Amino acid sequence: MQERKLLDYLYTLNFSVMNFKNISISSSKSIRTIYISRQKQLNALNAQTLEELSMCLGQFLEDKDVRGLIITGEGKKSFVAGADIKEFAKYSSNEGLELSEKGHKTVFDVIYNYPKPIIAAINGYCLGGGLELALACHIRIGSSNALLGLPEVSLGLIPGYGGTQRLPALIGRGRALEMILNGKPITAEQAYEWGLLNHLVDQEDLLDKAQKLAESFSNNSLLAQSHAIAAVNRGLIDPSKGQEEEIKRFGACFQTSDFKEGVGAFLEKRRPDFNNL
Ligand code: CO8
């Protein structure tokens, strides 16, 4: 039974590696790191990359051995330099609307509401759709060479993958509008000072820091973490419903085996062993 599970799991990983062109994946313990891999285009998000990212998120959601994800950019220069401008250059209004809607539904909202922690490890340019990708993640770690901005107005656009909503929620309306209206990127230091980055590290320490943080989360109940993410998100999206959501989910935790395990371990003075989602 265990063997079958392992084979299925390896098949899933091989399947992903074989079929993805614009993303690659590495594994360490229960954490998977997803690399956006279009280095020549500074990892700009074209439609295929978004589709692959969406498929990958779906696979890791089902995989009980995966307890957290890190999203980063391939290479040292760029996390993601935005949505692929060349791809949408000739789009009509309707096509633009559809692109934004599909992106929200299949990638950005999926990440925002993902029931397993997702950390953005930002290694350079983090612009437009790239910053929106990082904003959708639960936590952001930046390397000292990171540049973060929403340059859409310089293209005659506005942010279309959540930037107008998630940036003000994180750093406040005034700072968000300053970034959105002048379109200029801010440094990693500034982003850290404004609370856009949870942590700021040297580039060579970035993935190690992200991995260690993800592993530290993985000692806790993933089921409880998923309830916490959902309650936090509900309050941000609809402040009048946040507390109600918290109360409902707090109550739901009491009927889980993770609650029994967590409290049992405390009473028996041992480390808990959580394995449910
Ligand atoms: N899209 C497509 N190609 C890109 C992008 C991009 N966002 N960014 C860089 N590239 C490509 C360049 O075109 C170039 O390709 P090529 O060699 O074939 O010409 C290659 O990457 C390397 O780029 P540069 O030569 O420009 O590298 P530099 O180091 O000189 O400059 C910059 C780096 C400053 C990052 C520069 O590339 C740049 O300004 N890029 C665009 C940044 C940008 O404006 N991003 C926002 C895009 S809009 C967006 O994200 C909207 C999100 C919401 C969409 C919602 C659905 C509609």
PDB file of N, CA, C and O in Angstrom, residues 131 135 140 165-180 186 190-197:
ATOM      1  N   LEU A 131       4.569  41.096  -9.253  1.00  0.00           N
ATOM      2  CA  LEU A 131       4.275  41.544  -7.888  1.00  0.00           C
ATOM      3  C   LEU A 131       2.896  41.030  -7.469  1.00  0.00           C
ATOM      4  O   LEU A 131       2.689  40.649  -6.313  1.00  0.00           O
ATOM      5  N   LEU A 135       1.967  39.006  -4.245  1.00  0.00           N
ATOM      6  CA  LEU A 135       0.924  39.491  -3.326  1.00  0.00           C
ATOM      7  C   LEU A 135      -0.118  38.415  -3.028  1.00  0.00           C
ATOM      8  O   LEU A 135      -0.706  38.385  -1.950  1.00  0.00           O
ATOM      9  N   ARG A 140       5.963  36.831   1.810  1.00  0.00           N
ATOM     10  CA  ARG A 140       6.949  37.246   0.829  1.00  0.00           C
ATOM     11  C   ARG A 140       8.318  37.439   1.492  1.00  0.00           C
ATOM     12  O   ARG A 140       8.416  38.146   2.505  1.00  0.00           O
ATOM     13  N   GLN A 165      -6.207  45.618  -5.247  1.00  0.00           N
ATOM     14  CA  GLN A 165      -6.876  45.190  -4.012  1.00  0.00           C
ATOM     15  C   GLN A 165      -5.874  44.701  -2.962  1.00  0.00           C
ATOM     16  O   GLN A 165      -5.967  45.053  -1.780  1.00  0.00           O
ATOM     17  N   ARG A 166      -4.934  43.858  -3.392  1.00  0.00           N
ATOM     18  CA  ARG A 166      -4.061  43.217  -2.401  1.00  0.00           C
ATOM     19  C   ARG A 166      -2.916  44.109  -1.939  1.00  0.00           C
ATOM     20  O   ARG A 166      -2.443  43.963  -0.812  1.00  0.00           O
ATOM     21  N   LEU A 167      -2.462  45.040  -2.794  1.00  0.00           N
ATOM     22  CA  LEU A 167      -1.379  45.920  -2.346  1.00  0.00           C
ATOM     23  C   LEU A 167      -1.857  46.877  -1.256  1.00  0.00           C
ATOM     24  O   LEU A 167      -1.215  46.966  -0.197  1.00  0.00           O
ATOM     25  N   PRO A 168      -3.003  47.590  -1.442  1.00  0.00           N
ATOM     26  CA  PRO A 168      -3.466  48.454  -0.343  1.00  0.00           C
ATOM     27  C   PRO A 168      -3.771  47.679   0.934  1.00  0.00           C
ATOM     28  O   PRO A 168      -3.538  48.178   2.040  1.00  0.00           O
ATOM     29  N   ALA A 169      -4.264  46.445   0.795  1.00  0.00           N
ATOM     30  CA  ALA A 169      -4.563  45.648   2.000  1.00  0.00           C
ATOM     31  C   ALA A 169      -3.281  45.387   2.793  1.00  0.00           C
ATOM     32  O   ALA A 169      -3.307  45.280   4.014  1.00  0.00           O
ATOM     33  N   LEU A 170      -2.171  45.294   2.083  1.00  0.00           N
ATOM     34  CA  LEU A 170      -0.911  44.944   2.741  1.00  0.00           C
ATOM     35  C   LEU A 170      -0.150  46.166   3.256  1.00  0.00           C
ATOM     36  O   LEU A 170       0.377  46.160   4.364  1.00  0.00           O
ATOM     37  N   ILE A 171      -0.104  47.241   2.445  1.00  0.00           N
ATOM     38  CA  ILE A 171       0.761  48.369   2.858  1.00  0.00           C
ATOM     39  C   ILE A 171      -0.011  49.668   3.056  1.00  0.00           C
ATOM     40  O   ILE A 171       0.589  50.692   3.356  1.00  0.00           O
ATOM     41  N   GLY A 172      -1.337  49.630   2.882  1.00  0.00           N
ATOM     42  CA  GLY A 172      -2.141  50.839   3.077  1.00  0.00           C
ATOM     43  C   GLY A 172      -2.398  51.562   1.754  1.00  0.00           C
ATOM     44  O   GLY A 172      -1.631  51.441   0.800  1.00  0.00           O
ATOM     45  N   ARG A 173      -3.503  52.318   1.735  1.00  0.00           N
ATOM     46  CA  ARG A 173      -3.976  52.952   0.504  1.00  0.00           C
ATOM     47  C   ARG A 173      -2.982  53.977  -0.053  1.00  0.00           C
ATOM     48  O   ARG A 173      -2.709  54.017  -1.255  1.00  0.00           O
ATOM     49  N   GLY A 174      -2.440  54.811   0.823  1.00  0.00           N
ATOM     50  CA  GLY A 174      -1.552  55.887   0.361  1.00  0.00           C
ATOM     51  C   GLY A 174      -0.298  55.345  -0.303  1.00  0.00           C
ATOM     52  O   GLY A 174       0.066  55.765  -1.401  1.00  0.00           O
ATOM     53  N   ARG A 175       0.359  54.403   0.359  1.00  0.00           N
ATOM     54  CA  ARG A 175       1.591  53.849  -0.207  1.00  0.00           C
ATOM     55  C   ARG A 175       1.297  53.060  -1.483  1.00  0.00           C
ATOM     56  O   ARG A 175       2.045  53.122  -2.460  1.00  0.00           O
ATOM     57  N   ALA A 176       0.188  52.311  -1.459  1.00  0.00           N
ATOM     58  CA  ALA A 176      -0.171  51.512  -2.645  1.00  0.00           C
ATOM     59  C   ALA A 176      -0.456  52.436  -3.829  1.00  0.00           C
ATOM     60  O   ALA A 176       0.023  52.205  -4.939  1.00  0.00           O
ATOM     61  N   LEU A 177      -1.202  53.499  -3.578  1.00  0.00           N
ATOM     62  CA  LEU A 177      -1.520  54.400  -4.693  1.00  0.00           C
ATOM     63  C   LEU A 177      -0.267  55.119  -5.195  1.00  0.00           C
ATOM     64  O   LEU A 177      -0.127  55.357  -6.394  1.00  0.00           O
ATOM     65  N   GLU A 178       0.652  55.420  -4.284  1.00  0.00           N
ATOM     66  CA  GLU A 178       1.913  56.032  -4.739  1.00  0.00           C
ATOM     67  C   GLU A 178       2.614  55.090  -5.718  1.00  0.00           C
ATOM     68  O   GLU A 178       3.057  55.504  -6.791  1.00  0.00           O
ATOM     69  N   MET A 179       2.679  53.802  -5.350  1.00  0.00           N
ATOM     70  CA  MET A 179       3.342  52.831  -6.238  1.00  0.00           C
ATOM     71  C   MET A 179       2.586  52.655  -7.549  1.00  0.00           C
ATOM     72  O   MET A 179       3.172  52.562  -8.618  1.00  0.00           O
ATOM     73  N   ILE A 180       1.249  52.595  -7.452  1.00  0.00           N
ATOM     74  CA  ILE A 180       0.441  52.331  -8.647  1.00  0.00           C
ATOM     75  C   ILE A 180       0.447  53.549  -9.584  1.00  0.00           C
ATOM     76  O   ILE A 180       0.539  53.414 -10.802  1.00  0.00           O
ATOM     77  N   ILE A 186      10.032  49.994  -6.172  1.00  0.00           N
ATOM     78  CA  ILE A 186      10.706  50.347  -4.925  1.00  0.00           C
ATOM     79  C   ILE A 186      11.762  49.285  -4.611  1.00  0.00           C
ATOM     80  O   ILE A 186      11.678  48.151  -5.097  1.00  0.00           O
ATOM     81  N   GLN A 190      12.962  49.340   0.989  1.00  0.00           N
ATOM     82  CA  GLN A 190      11.719  50.107   1.129  1.00  0.00           C
ATOM     83  C   GLN A 190      10.524  49.165   1.311  1.00  0.00           C
ATOM     84  O   GLN A 190       9.647  49.397   2.142  1.00  0.00           O
ATOM     85  N   ALA A 191      10.519  48.099   0.510  1.00  0.00           N
ATOM     86  CA  ALA A 191       9.408  47.134   0.580  1.00  0.00           C
ATOM     87  C   ALA A 191       9.353  46.472   1.953  1.00  0.00           C
ATOM     88  O   ALA A 191       8.270  46.242   2.503  1.00  0.00           O
ATOM     89  N   TYR A 192      10.516  46.199   2.503  1.00  0.00           N
ATOM     90  CA  TYR A 192      10.573  45.590   3.842  1.00  0.00           C
ATOM     91  C   TYR A 192      10.048  46.582   4.883  1.00  0.00           C
ATOM     92  O   TYR A 192       9.249  46.232   5.752  1.00  0.00           O
ATOM     93  N   GLU A 193      10.488  47.829   4.746  1.00  0.00           N
ATOM     94  CA  GLU A 193      10.060  48.872   5.698  1.00  0.00           C
ATOM     95  C   GLU A 193       8.546  49.073   5.637  1.00  0.00           C
ATOM     96  O   GLU A 193       7.901  49.305   6.657  1.00  0.00           O
ATOM     97  N   TRP A 194       7.970  48.945   4.458  1.00  0.00           N
ATOM     98  CA  TRP A 194       6.526  49.149   4.288  1.00  0.00           C
ATOM     99  C   TRP A 194       5.692  47.895   4.600  1.00  0.00           C
ATOM    100  O   TRP A 194       4.471  47.924   4.532  1.00  0.00           O
ATOM    101  N   GLY A 195       6.355  46.801   4.886  1.00  0.00           N
ATOM    102  CA  GLY A 195       5.618  45.576   5.227  1.00  0.00           C
ATOM    103  C   GLY A 195       5.205  44.754   4.011  1.00  0.00           C
ATOM    104  O   GLY A 195       4.428  43.795   4.130  1.00  0.00           O
ATOM    105  N   LEU A 196       5.747  45.123   2.856  1.00  0.00           N
ATOM    106  CA  LEU A 196       5.451  44.336   1.650  1.00  0.00           C
ATOM    107  C   LEU A 196       6.257  43.034   1.673  1.00  0.00           C
ATOM    108  O   LEU A 196       5.815  42.004   1.160  1.00  0.00           O
ATOM    109  N   LEU A 197       7.431  43.086   2.277  1.00  0.00           N
ATOM    110  CA  LEU A 197       8.242  41.877   2.476  1.00  0.00           C
ATOM    111  C   LEU A 197       8.221  41.505   3.952  1.00  0.00           C
ATOM    112  O   LEU A 197       8.407  42.372   4.807  1.00  0.00           O
TER     113      LEU A 197
END
